[in-house]
Short mmCIF file of C-alpha atoms and ligand atoms in Angstrom, two decimals:
data_model
loop_
_atom_site.label_atom_id
_atom_site.label_comp_id
_atom_site.label_asym_id
_atom_site.label_seq_id
_atom_site.Cartn_x
_atom_site.Cartn_y
_atom_site.Cartn_z
CA UNK A 739 0.00 0.00 0.00
CA UNK A 740 1.26 3.46 -0.62
CA UNK A 741 2.01 6.50 1.45
CA UNK A 742 0.06 9.65 0.67
CA UNK A 743 2.11 12.52 -0.75
CA UNK A 744 4.92 10.36 -2.13
CA UNK A 745 4.87 9.61 -5.85
CA UNK A 746 4.31 5.91 -6.21
CA UNK A 747 5.59 3.67 -8.96
CA UNK A 748 2.09 3.57 -10.46
CA UNK A 749 1.70 7.36 -10.30
CA UNK A 750 4.95 7.74 -12.18
CA UNK A 751 3.73 5.31 -14.87
CA UNK A 752 0.54 7.37 -15.14
CA UNK A 753 2.43 10.62 -15.49
CA UNK A 754 4.84 9.15 -18.06
CA UNK A 755 1.80 8.10 -20.06
CA UNK A 756 0.39 11.63 -19.90
CA UNK A 757 -2.63 10.75 -17.73
CA UNK A 758 -4.20 13.87 -16.30
CA UNK A 759 -6.11 14.39 -13.08
CA UNK A 760 -9.89 14.39 -13.38
CA UNK A 761 -10.47 17.22 -10.98
CA UNK A 762 -8.85 20.48 -9.95
CA UNK A 763 -5.64 19.43 -8.19
CA UNK A 764 -5.67 22.39 -5.81
CA UNK A 765 -8.38 20.91 -3.58
CA UNK A 766 -8.27 17.72 -1.60
CA UNK A 767 -11.96 17.33 -0.81
CA UNK A 768 -15.20 17.92 -2.66
CA UNK A 769 -18.88 17.62 -1.92
CA UNK A 770 -21.23 15.36 -3.83
CA UNK A 771 -22.90 18.45 -5.33
CA UNK A 772 -19.60 19.69 -6.69
CA UNK A 773 -18.89 16.25 -8.09
CA UNK A 774 -22.31 16.11 -9.75
CA UNK A 775 -21.44 19.27 -11.73
CA UNK A 776 -18.05 17.92 -12.77
CA UNK A 777 -19.62 14.57 -13.59
CA UNK A 778 -22.07 16.18 -16.00
CA UNK A 779 -19.18 18.03 -17.71
CA UNK A 780 -17.28 14.75 -18.07
CA UNK A 781 -20.27 12.88 -19.45
CA UNK A 782 -20.91 15.66 -21.95
CA UNK A 783 -17.30 15.44 -23.08
CA UNK A 784 -17.39 11.65 -23.38
CA UNK A 785 -20.62 11.73 -25.37
CA UNK A 786 -19.52 14.61 -27.60
CA UNK A 787 -16.12 13.14 -28.42
CA UNK A 788 -16.50 9.36 -28.17
CA UNK A 789 -19.88 7.67 -27.81
CA UNK A 790 -22.28 10.30 -29.16
CA UNK A 791 -25.63 11.61 -27.95
CA UNK A 792 -29.00 10.01 -28.64
CA UNK A 793 -30.62 12.88 -30.55
CA UNK A 794 -34.28 12.21 -29.80
CA UNK A 795 -36.38 11.35 -26.81
CA UNK A 796 -38.74 8.69 -25.77
CA UNK A 797 -42.42 9.59 -25.56
CA UNK A 798 -43.73 6.32 -24.14
CA UNK A 799 -42.59 2.90 -23.05
CA UNK A 800 -44.59 -0.29 -22.60
CA UNK A 801 -43.68 -3.80 -21.46
CA UNK A 802 -45.51 -7.03 -22.34
CA UNK A 803 -44.62 -10.38 -20.79
CA UNK A 804 -44.86 -12.76 -23.72
CA UNK A 805 -43.71 -15.98 -22.08
CA UNK A 806 -43.15 -17.35 -18.58
CA UNK A 807 -41.62 -20.70 -17.68
CA UNK A 808 -40.12 -22.53 -14.75
CA UNK A 809 -36.41 -22.98 -15.02
CA UNK A 810 -33.44 -24.45 -13.10
CA UNK A 811 -35.40 -27.34 -11.58
CA UNK A 812 -38.25 -25.00 -10.68
CA UNK A 813 -36.08 -22.59 -8.67
CA UNK A 814 -36.28 -19.74 -11.15
CA UNK A 815 -38.93 -18.09 -13.31
CA UNK A 816 -37.66 -17.26 -16.76
CA UNK A 817 -39.79 -14.73 -18.63
CA UNK A 818 -39.53 -13.16 -22.04
CA UNK A 819 -40.62 -9.53 -22.11
CA UNK A 820 -41.12 -7.25 -25.08
CA UNK A 821 -40.26 -3.57 -24.57
CA UNK A 822 -42.00 -1.18 -26.95
CA UNK A 823 -40.68 2.35 -27.08
CA UNK A 824 -42.36 5.23 -28.88
CA UNK A 825 -40.60 8.28 -30.17
CA UNK A 826 -43.46 10.50 -31.30
CA UNK A 827 -45.26 8.58 -34.05
CA UNK A 828 -42.48 6.00 -34.49
CA UNK A 829 -42.16 2.89 -32.40
CA UNK A 830 -39.62 0.17 -31.86
CA UNK A 831 -39.63 -3.11 -29.87
CA UNK A 832 -36.96 -5.39 -28.48
CA UNK A 833 -37.18 -8.55 -26.35
CA UNK A 834 -35.36 -9.24 -23.12
CA UNK A 835 -35.36 -12.03 -20.54
CA UNK A 836 -35.76 -12.00 -16.78
CA UNK A 837 -34.44 -14.90 -14.69
CA UNK A 838 -35.63 -14.39 -11.14
CA UNK A 839 -35.32 -16.85 -8.23
CA UNK A 840 -38.70 -18.00 -6.92
CA UNK A 841 -38.17 -17.09 -3.23
CA UNK A 842 -40.08 -14.43 -1.35
CA UNK A 843 -37.32 -11.87 -0.79
CA UNK A 844 -36.20 -9.00 -3.00
CA UNK A 845 -33.19 -9.99 -5.06
CA UNK A 846 -30.16 -7.96 -6.09
CA UNK A 847 -29.93 -8.18 -9.88
CA UNK A 848 -27.77 -7.84 -12.95
CA UNK A 849 -28.83 -6.01 -16.10
CA UNK A 850 -26.78 -7.84 -18.68
CA UNK A 851 -26.45 -6.84 -22.33
CA UNK A 852 -25.31 -10.10 -23.90
CA UNK A 853 -24.08 -11.41 -27.23
CA UNK A 854 -26.86 -13.97 -27.57
CA UNK A 855 -30.36 -14.42 -26.26
CA UNK A 856 -30.11 -18.14 -25.40
CA UNK A 857 -30.27 -18.91 -21.69
CA UNK A 858 -28.06 -20.29 -20.36
CA UNK A 859 -25.11 -19.73 -22.61
CA UNK A 860 -21.40 -19.86 -22.28
CA UNK A 861 -21.12 -16.28 -20.96
CA UNK A 862 -23.73 -16.85 -18.36
CA UNK A 863 -23.90 -19.60 -15.64
CA UNK A 864 -27.48 -18.70 -14.92
CA UNK A 865 -28.36 -21.40 -12.39
CA UNK A 866 -25.27 -20.65 -10.32
CA UNK A 867 -26.00 -16.91 -10.36
CA UNK A 868 -29.59 -17.46 -9.23
CA UNK A 869 -28.47 -20.01 -6.60
CA UNK A 870 -26.29 -17.23 -5.22
CA UNK A 871 -29.38 -15.11 -4.73
CA UNK A 872 -29.12 -12.81 -7.76
CA UNK A 873 -31.61 -12.25 -10.58
CA UNK A 874 -30.54 -11.51 -14.15
CA UNK A 875 -32.26 -9.34 -16.76
CA UNK A 876 -30.50 -9.99 -20.04
CA UNK A 877 -30.95 -9.05 -23.66
CA UNK A 878 -29.24 -9.77 -26.94
CA UNK A 879 -27.61 -6.55 -28.09
CA UNK A 880 -28.31 -7.17 -31.76
CA UNK A 881 -32.03 -7.28 -31.00
CA UNK A 882 -31.67 -3.55 -30.33
CA UNK A 883 -29.73 -2.75 -33.48
CA UNK A 884 -27.30 -4.72 -35.61
CA UNK A 885 -23.59 -4.65 -34.88
CA UNK A 886 -22.48 -3.18 -38.20
CA UNK A 887 -22.52 0.05 -40.10
CA UNK A 888 -26.17 -0.30 -41.03
CA UNK A 889 -28.07 2.47 -39.24
CA UNK A 890 -31.37 1.56 -40.87
CA UNK A 891 -32.56 -1.16 -38.49
CA UNK A 892 -33.95 -1.40 -34.96
CA UNK A 893 -33.40 1.60 -32.73
CA UNK A 894 -30.98 3.16 -35.25
CA UNK A 895 -33.75 3.27 -37.85
CA UNK A 896 -36.04 5.15 -35.48
CA UNK A 897 -33.34 7.57 -34.43
CA UNK A 898 -31.90 8.39 -37.83
CA UNK A 899 -34.81 7.75 -40.14
CA UNK A 900 -32.57 7.73 -43.22
CA UNK A 901 -30.64 10.88 -42.33
CA UNK A 902 -26.83 11.02 -42.05
CA UNK A 903 -25.23 10.87 -38.61
CA UNK A 904 -23.76 14.15 -37.36
CA UNK A 905 -20.30 14.11 -35.73
CA UNK A 906 -21.69 13.81 -32.21
CA UNK A 907 -24.72 11.62 -32.90
CA UNK A 908 -24.69 8.30 -31.08
CA UNK A 909 -22.93 5.21 -32.23
CA UNK A 910 -24.19 1.72 -31.43
CA UNK A 911 -22.61 1.40 -27.96
CA UNK A 912 -24.79 4.32 -26.83
CA UNK A 913 -27.86 2.61 -28.31
CA UNK A 914 -27.16 -0.68 -26.53
CA UNK A 915 -26.61 1.30 -23.37
CA UNK A 916 -29.94 3.07 -23.89
CA UNK A 917 -31.59 -0.37 -24.06
CA UNK A 918 -29.93 -1.45 -20.78
CA UNK A 919 -31.54 1.56 -19.12
CA UNK A 920 -34.95 0.58 -20.53
CA UNK A 921 -34.50 -2.88 -19.00
CA UNK A 922 -33.76 -1.05 -15.73
CA UNK A 923 -37.06 0.83 -16.21
CA UNK A 924 -38.78 -2.55 -16.28
CA UNK A 925 -36.89 -3.72 -13.18
CA UNK A 926 -38.40 -0.75 -11.36
CA UNK A 927 -41.85 -2.24 -11.90
CA UNK A 928 -41.02 -5.62 -10.31
CA UNK A 929 -41.71 -6.07 -6.61
CA UNK A 930 -39.22 -8.92 -6.13
CA UNK A 931 -36.09 -7.01 -7.16
CA UNK A 932 -34.05 -4.94 -4.72
CA UNK A 933 -33.67 -1.63 -6.55
CA UNK A 934 -30.92 -0.47 -4.23
CA UNK A 935 -28.78 -3.36 -5.50
CA UNK A 936 -28.95 -3.01 -9.28
CA UNK A 937 -25.80 -3.93 -11.20
CA UNK A 938 -25.02 -3.46 -14.88
CA UNK A 939 -22.47 -5.91 -16.28
CA UNK A 940 -21.02 -6.73 -19.68
CA UNK A 941 -17.99 -8.18 -21.42
CA UNK A 942 -15.92 -6.75 -24.23
CA UNK A 943 -17.89 -4.33 -26.45
CA UNK A 944 -20.73 -4.96 -24.04
CA UNK A 945 -18.36 -4.20 -21.16
CA UNK A 946 -17.89 -0.77 -22.77
CA UNK A 947 -21.68 -0.61 -23.02
CA UNK A 948 -22.04 -1.49 -19.32
CA UNK A 949 -19.52 1.16 -18.31
CA UNK A 950 -21.27 3.83 -20.34
CA UNK A 951 -24.61 2.77 -18.88
CA UNK A 952 -23.39 2.90 -15.29
CA UNK A 953 -21.79 6.30 -15.88
CA UNK A 954 -24.98 7.77 -17.35
CA UNK A 955 -27.65 6.02 -15.31
CA UNK A 956 -27.35 6.59 -11.57
CA UNK A 957 -29.88 3.89 -10.68
CA UNK A 958 -27.11 1.27 -10.88
CA UNK A 959 -25.41 0.77 -7.52
CA UNK A 960 -22.54 -1.04 -9.23
CA UNK A 961 -21.13 -1.16 -12.75
CA UNK A 962 -18.98 -4.04 -13.97
CA UNK A 963 -16.82 -3.93 -17.09
CA UNK A 964 -15.30 -7.31 -17.90
CA UNK A 965 -12.40 -7.06 -20.36
CA UNK A 966 -13.75 -3.87 -21.89
CA UNK A 967 -10.31 -2.86 -23.21
CA UNK A 968 -9.77 -0.11 -25.75
CA UNK A 969 -12.38 2.67 -25.45
CA UNK A 970 -13.81 0.86 -22.43
CA UNK A 971 -11.94 0.85 -19.14
CA UNK A 972 -8.37 0.82 -20.53
CA UNK A 973 -6.60 4.15 -20.66
CA UNK A 974 -5.80 5.05 -24.27
CA UNK A 975 -2.57 7.00 -23.88
CA UNK A 976 0.35 4.60 -24.20
CA UNK A 977 -1.98 1.61 -24.51
CA UNK A 978 -0.68 -1.71 -25.85
CA UNK A 979 -2.71 -4.05 -28.06
CA UNK A 980 -5.77 -2.43 -29.59
CA UNK A 981 -5.58 1.33 -30.17
CA UNK A 982 -8.21 3.86 -31.24
CA UNK A 983 -7.03 3.43 -34.82
CA UNK A 984 -7.67 -0.33 -34.74
CA UNK A 985 -11.03 -0.14 -33.05
CA UNK A 986 -12.37 2.77 -35.08
CA UNK A 987 -11.25 1.32 -38.40
CA UNK A 988 -12.88 -2.06 -37.66
CA UNK A 989 -15.91 -0.91 -35.72
CA UNK A 990 -16.71 2.70 -36.65
CA UNK A 991 -20.36 2.01 -35.87
CA UNK A 992 -19.67 1.76 -32.12
CA UNK A 993 -18.72 5.42 -31.71
CA UNK A 994 -19.74 8.87 -32.79
CA UNK A 995 -18.02 9.92 -36.00
CA UNK A 996 -16.09 12.67 -34.21
CA UNK A 997 -14.06 10.03 -32.38
CA UNK A 998 -11.98 9.37 -35.49
CA UNK A 999 -10.02 12.58 -34.94
CA UNK A 1000 -8.19 10.78 -32.11
CA UNK A 1001 -6.78 8.08 -34.37
CA UNK A 1002 -3.01 8.21 -33.79
CA UNK A 1003 -3.76 11.32 -31.78
CA UNK A 1004 -4.56 9.99 -28.29
CA UNK A 1005 -2.48 12.73 -26.66
CA UNK A 1006 -5.09 15.28 -27.73
CA UNK A 1007 -8.07 13.52 -26.17
CA UNK A 1008 -9.59 15.99 -23.68
CA UNK A 1009 -9.99 13.04 -21.25
CA UNK A 1010 -8.86 9.46 -20.96
CA UNK A 1011 -10.87 6.36 -20.14
CA UNK A 1012 -10.35 6.74 -16.37
CA UNK A 1013 -12.83 9.62 -16.70
CA UNK A 1014 -15.46 7.09 -17.75
CA UNK A 1015 -14.63 4.77 -14.85
CA UNK A 1016 -14.73 7.71 -12.42
CA UNK A 1017 -18.03 8.99 -13.84
CA UNK A 1018 -19.67 6.06 -12.06
CA UNK A 1019 -18.68 7.62 -8.68
CA UNK A 1020 -19.89 7.67 -5.98
CA UNK A 1021 -21.38 4.31 -6.92
CA UNK A 1022 -19.24 1.17 -7.06
CA UNK A 1023 -17.35 0.21 -10.19
CA UNK A 1024 -15.49 -2.99 -11.03
CA UNK A 1025 -13.01 -3.60 -13.83
CA UNK A 1026 -11.86 -7.11 -14.70
CA UNK A 1027 -9.07 -8.37 -16.93
CA UNK A 1028 -7.72 -11.68 -18.24
CA UNK A 1029 -3.99 -12.37 -18.34
CA UNK A 1030 -3.80 -13.42 -22.00
CA UNK A 1031 -6.12 -10.68 -23.24
CA UNK A 1032 -3.22 -8.63 -24.59
CA UNK A 1033 -5.53 -6.92 -27.09
CA UNK A 1034 -7.47 -5.32 -24.20
CA UNK A 1035 -4.24 -4.71 -22.22
CA UNK A 1036 -4.87 -5.61 -18.54
CA UNK A 1037 -2.27 -3.11 -17.26
CA UNK A 1038 -4.12 -0.24 -18.93
CA UNK A 1039 -7.44 -1.43 -17.48
CA UNK A 1040 -5.89 -1.61 -14.03
CA UNK A 1041 -4.20 1.81 -14.35
CA UNK A 1042 -7.57 3.30 -15.13
CA UNK A 1043 -8.82 2.16 -11.71
CA UNK A 1044 -5.72 3.63 -10.10
CA UNK A 1045 -6.35 6.99 -11.81
CA UNK A 1046 -10.13 6.99 -11.23
CA UNK A 1047 -9.60 6.52 -7.50
CA UNK A 1048 -8.84 10.25 -7.24
CA UNK A 1049 -12.53 11.11 -7.46
CA UNK A 1050 -13.62 8.60 -4.85
CA UNK A 1051 -10.89 9.72 -2.47
CA UNK A 1052 -11.78 13.41 -2.87
CA UNK A 1053 -15.36 12.49 -2.03
CA UNK A 1054 -14.12 10.82 1.14
CA UNK A 1055 -14.74 7.31 -0.20
CA UNK A 1056 -12.26 4.48 -0.26
CA UNK A 1057 -11.60 4.36 -4.00
CA UNK A 1058 -9.19 1.74 -5.28
CA UNK A 1059 -7.20 -0.12 -2.64
CA UNK A 1060 -4.27 -1.84 -4.28
CA UNK A 1061 -0.53 -2.41 -3.90
CA UNK A 1062 1.97 -0.18 -5.67
CA UNK A 1063 2.62 -2.54 -8.57
CA UNK A 1064 1.00 -3.77 -11.74
CA UNK A 1065 -1.51 -6.62 -11.40
CA UNK A 1066 -0.57 -10.29 -11.28
CA UNK A 1067 -2.67 -13.33 -12.16
CA UNK A 1068 -4.96 -14.21 -9.25
CA UNK A 1069 -5.09 -10.66 -7.85
CA UNK A 1070 -8.54 -9.59 -6.68
CA UNK A 1071 -8.81 -6.18 -5.03
CA UNK A 1072 -12.18 -6.00 -3.34
CA UNK A 1073 -11.61 -3.71 -0.39
CA UNK A 1074 -12.45 -0.32 -1.87
CA UNK A 1075 -15.31 1.13 -3.89
CA UNK A 1076 -13.45 0.22 -7.07
CA UNK A 1077 -13.00 -3.53 -7.55
CA UNK A 1078 -10.56 -5.27 -9.86
CA UNK A 1079 -9.37 -8.78 -10.68
CA UNK A 1080 -6.97 -10.38 -13.12
CA UNK A 1081 -7.79 -13.97 -13.90
CA UNK A 1082 -5.75 -16.38 -15.97
CA UNK A 1083 -6.80 -17.05 -19.55
CA UNK A 1084 -8.15 -15.52 -22.69
CA UNK A 1085 -10.61 -12.78 -23.58
CA UNK A 1086 -14.03 -14.22 -22.62
CA UNK A 1087 -16.65 -14.18 -19.90
CA UNK A 1088 -15.69 -17.01 -17.59
CA UNK A 1089 -17.57 -18.53 -14.68
CA UNK A 1090 -14.60 -17.43 -12.59
CA UNK A 1091 -15.34 -13.78 -13.46
CA UNK A 1092 -18.94 -14.14 -12.28
CA UNK A 1093 -17.75 -15.73 -9.02
CA UNK A 1094 -15.41 -12.80 -8.36
CA UNK A 1095 -18.19 -10.31 -9.14
CA UNK A 1096 -20.65 -11.99 -6.81
CA UNK A 1097 -18.06 -12.16 -4.04
CA UNK A 1098 -17.43 -8.41 -4.39
CA UNK A 1099 -21.15 -7.61 -4.51
CA UNK A 1100 -22.00 -9.72 -1.47
CA UNK A 1101 -19.32 -7.87 0.44
CA UNK A 1102 -20.39 -4.39 -0.74
CA UNK A 1103 -24.11 -5.04 -0.45
CA UNK A 1104 -23.60 -6.82 2.87
CA UNK A 1105 -25.50 -9.93 1.79
C1 LIG B 2015 -12.75 -7.21 -30.89
C2 LIG B 2015 -12.48 -5.76 -30.65
C3 LIG B 2015 -12.50 -5.41 -29.19
C4 LIG B 2015 -13.76 -5.91 -28.55
C5 LIG B 2015 -13.97 -7.35 -28.85
C6 LIG B 2015 -15.31 -7.91 -28.39
O1 LIG B 2015 -11.68 -7.96 -30.40
O2 LIG B 2015 -11.26 -5.43 -31.26
O3 LIG B 2015 -12.43 -4.03 -29.04
O4 LIG B 2015 -13.72 -5.71 -27.17
O5 LIG B 2015 -13.94 -7.57 -30.24
O6 LIG B 2015 -16.27 -7.17 -28.21
O7 LIG B 2015 -15.38 -9.13 -28.27
#
């Protein structure tokens, strides 16, 4: 652990990589109101320069349960729900799934944008999660809008209606994140969910989605980004593996078009990704990495937690509690408001990741 006031090894890595402080350095403590103002500035910056704004607003939202069945040997009710959103005279629907244990108490729950809609699937040990006393509300991201440059389907069709995207109009990550918040709207209508213990979680591009959701939507008590890498949790300046150039050239649809000006130009970003991690404050945030996921760059994901801790500490919270070194396989830092682990293996969503997340949540939620 490090001594306050002395530059640590990690702080010197951050300064060599050109990582700036999030807040005015002259003050050591801030109130939540002051943070709320700074948080809004940061979110505006992140949306304007990276993820884009959703340029229209919802006029109504309806949910219809279309199927209910008993699942996991009768311990869980699995339901399929259709969300229908209206934007003026245009409407759009997407399905999602709720897996809720059948007991009488109110359950903490995950909102989980997922790659597929099948339950269970390889990213998602559903029975084990429910046996641990958590519910899951999941959806398949491509049911919201396709993961390609086609902006004429699903939510994208409603938003753009054939018009060109402007530089700060939303990319697809922002649309998937919008959908996660609509699933949270539904959660608010269910009596058997504990709304004070809502968690948004995702892996990879959907880890970026989860992080953006938790930064924008304050109803989530915890946000978990599993291997979210470039343009997710990992700081961009000095990053190894995937860079903005790689991600934008392969997946331009994920971002606003203005983001391309940072290709090979990370030093001119008016923020870095630790701003996104910190924008979740004062709520809990958790970043997870895998040792062989060199494309995401675990060290850069970890350093983002180190740098984001500033905000938590200035709010009088515990922030990120970690040793003064880079992470090693098997590390799990669960003491502070920012959680982190580095598991062995490749880029994926492993059962081991879920077990770490639930361990952290049980500790933080005191369950
Ligand atoms: C690609 C991409 C990553 C992304 C990943 C995923 O590897 O380059 O940025 O995280 O896909 O979403 O699985």
